[in-house]
PDB file of C-alpha atoms in Angstrom:
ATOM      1  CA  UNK C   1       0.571   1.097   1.096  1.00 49.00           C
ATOM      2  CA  UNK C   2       4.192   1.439   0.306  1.00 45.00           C
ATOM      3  CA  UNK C   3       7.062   0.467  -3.170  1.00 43.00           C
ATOM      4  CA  UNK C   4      10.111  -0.776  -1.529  1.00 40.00           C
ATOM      5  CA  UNK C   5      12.376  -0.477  -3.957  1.00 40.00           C
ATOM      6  CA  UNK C   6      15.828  -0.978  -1.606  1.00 39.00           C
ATOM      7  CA  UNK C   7      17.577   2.483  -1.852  1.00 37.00           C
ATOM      8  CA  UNK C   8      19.339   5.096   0.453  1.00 38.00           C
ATOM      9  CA  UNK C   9      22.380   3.432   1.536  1.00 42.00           C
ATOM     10  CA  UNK C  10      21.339   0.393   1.687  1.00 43.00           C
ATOM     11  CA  UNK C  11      18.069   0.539   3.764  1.00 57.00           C
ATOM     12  CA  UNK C  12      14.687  -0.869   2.854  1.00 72.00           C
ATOM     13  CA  UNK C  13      12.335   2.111   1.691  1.00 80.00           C
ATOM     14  CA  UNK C  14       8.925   2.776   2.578  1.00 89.00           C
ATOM     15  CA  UNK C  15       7.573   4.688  -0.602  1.00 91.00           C
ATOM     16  CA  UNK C  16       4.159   5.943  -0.665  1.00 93.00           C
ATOM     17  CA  UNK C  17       3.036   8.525  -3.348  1.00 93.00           C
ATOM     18  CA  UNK C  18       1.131  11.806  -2.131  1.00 95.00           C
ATOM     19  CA  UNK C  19      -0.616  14.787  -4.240  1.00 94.00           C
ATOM     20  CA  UNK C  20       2.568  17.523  -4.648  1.00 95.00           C
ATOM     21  CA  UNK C  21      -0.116  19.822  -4.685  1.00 95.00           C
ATOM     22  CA  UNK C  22      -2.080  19.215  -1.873  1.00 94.00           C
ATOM     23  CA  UNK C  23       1.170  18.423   0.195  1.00 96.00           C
ATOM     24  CA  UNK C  24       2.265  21.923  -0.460  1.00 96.00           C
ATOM     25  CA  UNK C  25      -1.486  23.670   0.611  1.00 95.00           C
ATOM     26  CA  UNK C  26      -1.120  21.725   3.603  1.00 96.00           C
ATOM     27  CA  UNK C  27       2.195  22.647   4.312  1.00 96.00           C
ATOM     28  CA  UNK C  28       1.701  26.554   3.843  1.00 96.00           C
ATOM     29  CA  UNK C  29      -2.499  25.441   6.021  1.00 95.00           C
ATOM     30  CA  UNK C  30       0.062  24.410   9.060  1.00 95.00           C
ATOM     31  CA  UNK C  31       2.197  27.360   8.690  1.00 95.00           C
ATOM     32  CA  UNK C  32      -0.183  30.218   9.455  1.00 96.00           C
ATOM     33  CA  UNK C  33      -1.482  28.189  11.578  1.00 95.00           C
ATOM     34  CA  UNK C  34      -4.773  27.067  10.093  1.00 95.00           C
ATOM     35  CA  UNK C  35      -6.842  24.527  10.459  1.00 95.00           C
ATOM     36  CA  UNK C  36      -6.455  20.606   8.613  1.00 95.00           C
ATOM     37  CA  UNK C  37      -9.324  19.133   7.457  1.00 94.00           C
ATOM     38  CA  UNK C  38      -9.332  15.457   7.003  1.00 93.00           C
ATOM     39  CA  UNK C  39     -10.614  15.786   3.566  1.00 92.00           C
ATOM     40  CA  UNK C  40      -7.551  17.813   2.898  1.00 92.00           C
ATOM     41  CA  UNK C  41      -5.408  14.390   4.427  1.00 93.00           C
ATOM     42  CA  UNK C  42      -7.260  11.973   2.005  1.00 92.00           C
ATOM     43  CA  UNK C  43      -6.920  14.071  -1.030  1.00 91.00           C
ATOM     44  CA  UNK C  44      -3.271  14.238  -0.441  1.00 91.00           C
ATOM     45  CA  UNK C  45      -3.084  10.616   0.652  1.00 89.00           C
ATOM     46  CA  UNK C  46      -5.572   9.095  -2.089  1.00 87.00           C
ATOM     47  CA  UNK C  47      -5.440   9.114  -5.954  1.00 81.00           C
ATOM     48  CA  UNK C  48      -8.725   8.717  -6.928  1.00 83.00           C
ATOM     49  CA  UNK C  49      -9.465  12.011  -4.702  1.00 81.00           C
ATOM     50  CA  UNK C  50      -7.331  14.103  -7.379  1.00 86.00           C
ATOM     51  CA  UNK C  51      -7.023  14.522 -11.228  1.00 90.00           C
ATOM     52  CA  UNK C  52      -5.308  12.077 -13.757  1.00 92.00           C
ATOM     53  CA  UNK C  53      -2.940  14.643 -14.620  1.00 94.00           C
ATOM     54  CA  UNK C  54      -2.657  15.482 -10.619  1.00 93.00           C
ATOM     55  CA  UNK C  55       1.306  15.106 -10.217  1.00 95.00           C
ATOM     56  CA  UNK C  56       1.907  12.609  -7.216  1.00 95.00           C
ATOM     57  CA  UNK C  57       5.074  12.757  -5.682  1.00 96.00           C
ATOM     58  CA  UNK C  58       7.058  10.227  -3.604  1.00 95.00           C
ATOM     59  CA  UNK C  59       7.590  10.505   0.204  1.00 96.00           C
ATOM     60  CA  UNK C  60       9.441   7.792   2.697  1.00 94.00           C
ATOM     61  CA  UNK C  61       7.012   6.911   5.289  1.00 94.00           C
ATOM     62  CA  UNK C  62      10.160   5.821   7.778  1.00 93.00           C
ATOM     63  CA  UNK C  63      10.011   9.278   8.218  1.00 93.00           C
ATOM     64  CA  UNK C  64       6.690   9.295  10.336  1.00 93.00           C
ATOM     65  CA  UNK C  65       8.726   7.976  13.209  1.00 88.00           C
ATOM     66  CA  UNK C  66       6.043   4.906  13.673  1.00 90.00           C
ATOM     67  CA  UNK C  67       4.999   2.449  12.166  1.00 90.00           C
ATOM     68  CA  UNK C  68       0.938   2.456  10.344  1.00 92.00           C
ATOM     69  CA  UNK C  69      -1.208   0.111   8.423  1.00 90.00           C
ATOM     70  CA  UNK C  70      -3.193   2.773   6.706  1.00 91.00           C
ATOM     71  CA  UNK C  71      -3.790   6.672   5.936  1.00 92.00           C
ATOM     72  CA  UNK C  72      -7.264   5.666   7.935  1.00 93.00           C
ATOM     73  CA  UNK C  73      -4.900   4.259  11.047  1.00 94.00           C
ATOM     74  CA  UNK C  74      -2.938   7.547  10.832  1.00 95.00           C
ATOM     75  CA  UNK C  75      -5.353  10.034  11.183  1.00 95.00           C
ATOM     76  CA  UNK C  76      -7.332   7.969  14.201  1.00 95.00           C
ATOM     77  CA  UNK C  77      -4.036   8.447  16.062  1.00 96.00           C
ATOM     78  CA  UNK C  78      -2.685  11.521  14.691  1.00 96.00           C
ATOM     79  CA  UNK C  79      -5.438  13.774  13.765  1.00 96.00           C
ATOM     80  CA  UNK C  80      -5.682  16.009  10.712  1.00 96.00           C
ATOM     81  CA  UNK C  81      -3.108  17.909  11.676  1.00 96.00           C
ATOM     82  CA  UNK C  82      -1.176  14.992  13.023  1.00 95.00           C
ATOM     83  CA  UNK C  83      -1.281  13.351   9.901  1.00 96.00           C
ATOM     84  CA  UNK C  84      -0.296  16.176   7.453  1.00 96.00           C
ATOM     85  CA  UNK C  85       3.112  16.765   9.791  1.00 96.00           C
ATOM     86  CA  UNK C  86       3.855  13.465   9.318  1.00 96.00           C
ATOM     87  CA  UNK C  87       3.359  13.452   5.197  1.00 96.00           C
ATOM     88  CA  UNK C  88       5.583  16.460   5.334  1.00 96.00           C
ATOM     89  CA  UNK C  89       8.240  15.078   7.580  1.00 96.00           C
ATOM     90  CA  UNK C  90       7.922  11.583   5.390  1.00 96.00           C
ATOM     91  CA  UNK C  91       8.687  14.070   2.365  1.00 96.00           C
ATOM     92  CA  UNK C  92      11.691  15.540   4.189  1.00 95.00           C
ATOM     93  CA  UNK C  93      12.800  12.284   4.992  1.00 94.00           C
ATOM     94  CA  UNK C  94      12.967  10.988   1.182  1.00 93.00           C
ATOM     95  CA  UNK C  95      14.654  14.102   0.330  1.00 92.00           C
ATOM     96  CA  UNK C  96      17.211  13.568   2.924  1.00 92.00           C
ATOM     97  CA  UNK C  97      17.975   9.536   1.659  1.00 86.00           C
ATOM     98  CA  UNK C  98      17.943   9.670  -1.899  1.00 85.00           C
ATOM     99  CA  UNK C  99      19.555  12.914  -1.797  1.00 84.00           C
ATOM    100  CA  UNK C 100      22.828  10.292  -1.283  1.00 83.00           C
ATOM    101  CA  UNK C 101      21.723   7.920  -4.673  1.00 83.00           C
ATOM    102  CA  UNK C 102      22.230   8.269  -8.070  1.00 84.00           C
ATOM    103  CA  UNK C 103      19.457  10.778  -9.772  1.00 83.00           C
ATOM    104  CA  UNK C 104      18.057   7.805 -12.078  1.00 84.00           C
ATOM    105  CA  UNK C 105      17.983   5.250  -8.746  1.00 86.00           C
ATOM    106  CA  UNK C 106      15.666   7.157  -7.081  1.00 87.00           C
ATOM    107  CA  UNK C 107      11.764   7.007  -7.067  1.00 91.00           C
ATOM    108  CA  UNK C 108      10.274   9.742  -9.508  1.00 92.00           C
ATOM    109  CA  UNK C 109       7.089  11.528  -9.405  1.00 93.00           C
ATOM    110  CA  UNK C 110       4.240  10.547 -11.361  1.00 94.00           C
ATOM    111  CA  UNK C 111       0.917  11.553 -12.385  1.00 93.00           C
ATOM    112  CA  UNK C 112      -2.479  10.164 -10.533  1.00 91.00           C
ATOM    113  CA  UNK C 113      -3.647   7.990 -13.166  1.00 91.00           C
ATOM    114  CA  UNK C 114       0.290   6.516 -13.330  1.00 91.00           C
ATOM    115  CA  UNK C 115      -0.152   5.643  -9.715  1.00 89.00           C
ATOM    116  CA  UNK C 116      -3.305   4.469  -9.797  1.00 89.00           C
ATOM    117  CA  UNK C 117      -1.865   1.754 -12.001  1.00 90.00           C
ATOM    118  CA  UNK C 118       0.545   0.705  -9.488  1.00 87.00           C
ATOM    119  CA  UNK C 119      -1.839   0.629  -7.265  1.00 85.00           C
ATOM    120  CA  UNK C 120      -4.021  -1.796  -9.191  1.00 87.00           C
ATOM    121  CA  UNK C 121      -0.975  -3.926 -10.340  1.00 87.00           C
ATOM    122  CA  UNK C 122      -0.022  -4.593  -6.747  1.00 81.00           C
ATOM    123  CA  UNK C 123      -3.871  -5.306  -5.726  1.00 78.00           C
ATOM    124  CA  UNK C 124      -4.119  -7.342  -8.835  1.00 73.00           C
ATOM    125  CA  UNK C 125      -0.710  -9.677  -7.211  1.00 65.00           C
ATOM    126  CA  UNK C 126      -2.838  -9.901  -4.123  1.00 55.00           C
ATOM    127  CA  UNK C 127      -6.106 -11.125  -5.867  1.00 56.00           C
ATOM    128  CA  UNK C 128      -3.864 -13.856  -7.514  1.00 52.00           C
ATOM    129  CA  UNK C 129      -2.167 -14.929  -4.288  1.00 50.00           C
ATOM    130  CA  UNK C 130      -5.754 -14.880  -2.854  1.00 52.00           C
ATOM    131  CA  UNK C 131      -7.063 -16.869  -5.793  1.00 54.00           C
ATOM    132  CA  UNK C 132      -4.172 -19.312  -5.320  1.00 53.00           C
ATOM    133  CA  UNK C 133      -4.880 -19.861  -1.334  1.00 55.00           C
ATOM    134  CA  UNK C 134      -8.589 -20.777  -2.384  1.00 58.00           C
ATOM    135  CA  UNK C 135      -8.148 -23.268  -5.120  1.00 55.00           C
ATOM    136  CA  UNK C 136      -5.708 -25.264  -2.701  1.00 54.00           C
ATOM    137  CA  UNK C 137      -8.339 -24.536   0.347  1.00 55.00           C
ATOM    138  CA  UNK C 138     -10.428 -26.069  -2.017  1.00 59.00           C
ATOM    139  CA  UNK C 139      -8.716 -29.208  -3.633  1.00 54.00           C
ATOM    140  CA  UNK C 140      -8.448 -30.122   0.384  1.00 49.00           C
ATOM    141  CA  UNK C 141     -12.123 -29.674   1.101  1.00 57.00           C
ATOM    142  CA  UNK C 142     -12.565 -32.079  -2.006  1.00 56.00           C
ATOM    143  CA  UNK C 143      -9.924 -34.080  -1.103  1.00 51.00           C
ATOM    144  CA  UNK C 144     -11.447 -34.482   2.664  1.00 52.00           C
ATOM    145  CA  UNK C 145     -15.143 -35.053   1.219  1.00 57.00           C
ATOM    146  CA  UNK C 146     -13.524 -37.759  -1.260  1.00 54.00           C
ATOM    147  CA  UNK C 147     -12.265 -39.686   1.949  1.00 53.00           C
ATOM    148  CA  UNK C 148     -15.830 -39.140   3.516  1.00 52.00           C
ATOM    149  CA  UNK C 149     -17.078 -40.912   0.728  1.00 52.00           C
ATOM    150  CA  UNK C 150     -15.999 -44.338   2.126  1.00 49.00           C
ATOM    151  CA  UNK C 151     -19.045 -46.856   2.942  1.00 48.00           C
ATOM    152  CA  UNK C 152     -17.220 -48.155   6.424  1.00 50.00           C
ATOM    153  CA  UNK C 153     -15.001 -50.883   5.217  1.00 52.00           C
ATOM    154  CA  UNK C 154     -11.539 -48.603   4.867  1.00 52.00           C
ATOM    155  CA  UNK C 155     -11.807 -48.828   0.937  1.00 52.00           C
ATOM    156  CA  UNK C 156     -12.504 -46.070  -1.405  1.00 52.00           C
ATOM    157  CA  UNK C 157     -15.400 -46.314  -3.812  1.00 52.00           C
ATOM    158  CA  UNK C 158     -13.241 -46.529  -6.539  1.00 50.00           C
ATOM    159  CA  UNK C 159     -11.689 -49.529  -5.183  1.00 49.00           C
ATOM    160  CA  UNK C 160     -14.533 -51.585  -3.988  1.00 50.00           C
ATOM    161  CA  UNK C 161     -15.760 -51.784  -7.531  1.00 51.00           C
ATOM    162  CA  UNK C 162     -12.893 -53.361  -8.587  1.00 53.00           C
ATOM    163  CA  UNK C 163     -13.296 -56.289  -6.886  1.00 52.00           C
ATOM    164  CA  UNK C 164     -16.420 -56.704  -6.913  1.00 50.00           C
TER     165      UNK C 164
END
């Protein structure tokens, strides 16, 4: 869910990209008061909700005060509302910690389709990492029926024949 990318002074980031525009209808939504719909949360929350050209802008999730898998976790125990507060104090947050580093250290915004592509990158690492786990899970299950294959006597197939 989040770039780490090891700024502010120091401390580990929790970057996560949200919709600049939908950030700011929510934030002017919870100041008259208004109600927050959760389909306003995931278009803020979720790329493919918005346009390519969409500008996506970065927030620090250590700012939410707690710790969450998910946007889908957040708005269980947060609500709507709950959830949007949070984005905006994450955004506050980020503005706060890189305000201390160097203008071309810290995370930039980017368009939809831009972080769509990090998105896929970093689920593309995954798939390979879960490829990886599953050819070795698998060279041990063949490795296991290999030593099944024994006819009782302690040898291997492979040697029996030889001395035959």
């Amino acid at each position: 869910m989040a770039v780490d990318d090891g700024s502010a002074a120091g401390e580990e980031c929790d970057i996560f990209y949200v919709c600049k525009k939908s950030l700011g209808t929510l934030q002017e939504k919870l100041k008259k008061g208004e109600e927050v719909s959760q389909d306003a949360v995931l278009e803020l929350a979720f790329p493919d909700k918005v346009a390519d050209d969409a500008i996506m802008m970065p927030v620090d999730m250590r700012g939410v005060g707690e710790d969450f898998d998910d946007v889908e976790q957040m708005l269980e125990k947060l609500g709507p509302k709950g959830t949007a507060e949070a984005f905006i104090r994450a955004r506050e947050h980020f503005e706060k910690q890189t305000a201390k580093d160097p203008e071309d250290e810290r995370p930039k915004e980017m368009t939809a389709a831009e972080w769509r592509e990090v998105l896929a990158a970093d689920m593309g690492e995954g798939e390979e990492e879960e490829d990886l786990l599953e050819d070795e899970e698998e060279d041990l299950e063949d490795l296991e029926e290999e030593g099944n294959d024994e006819e009782g006597d302690g040898e291997p197939a492979s040697k029996k024949a030889k001395t035959g």
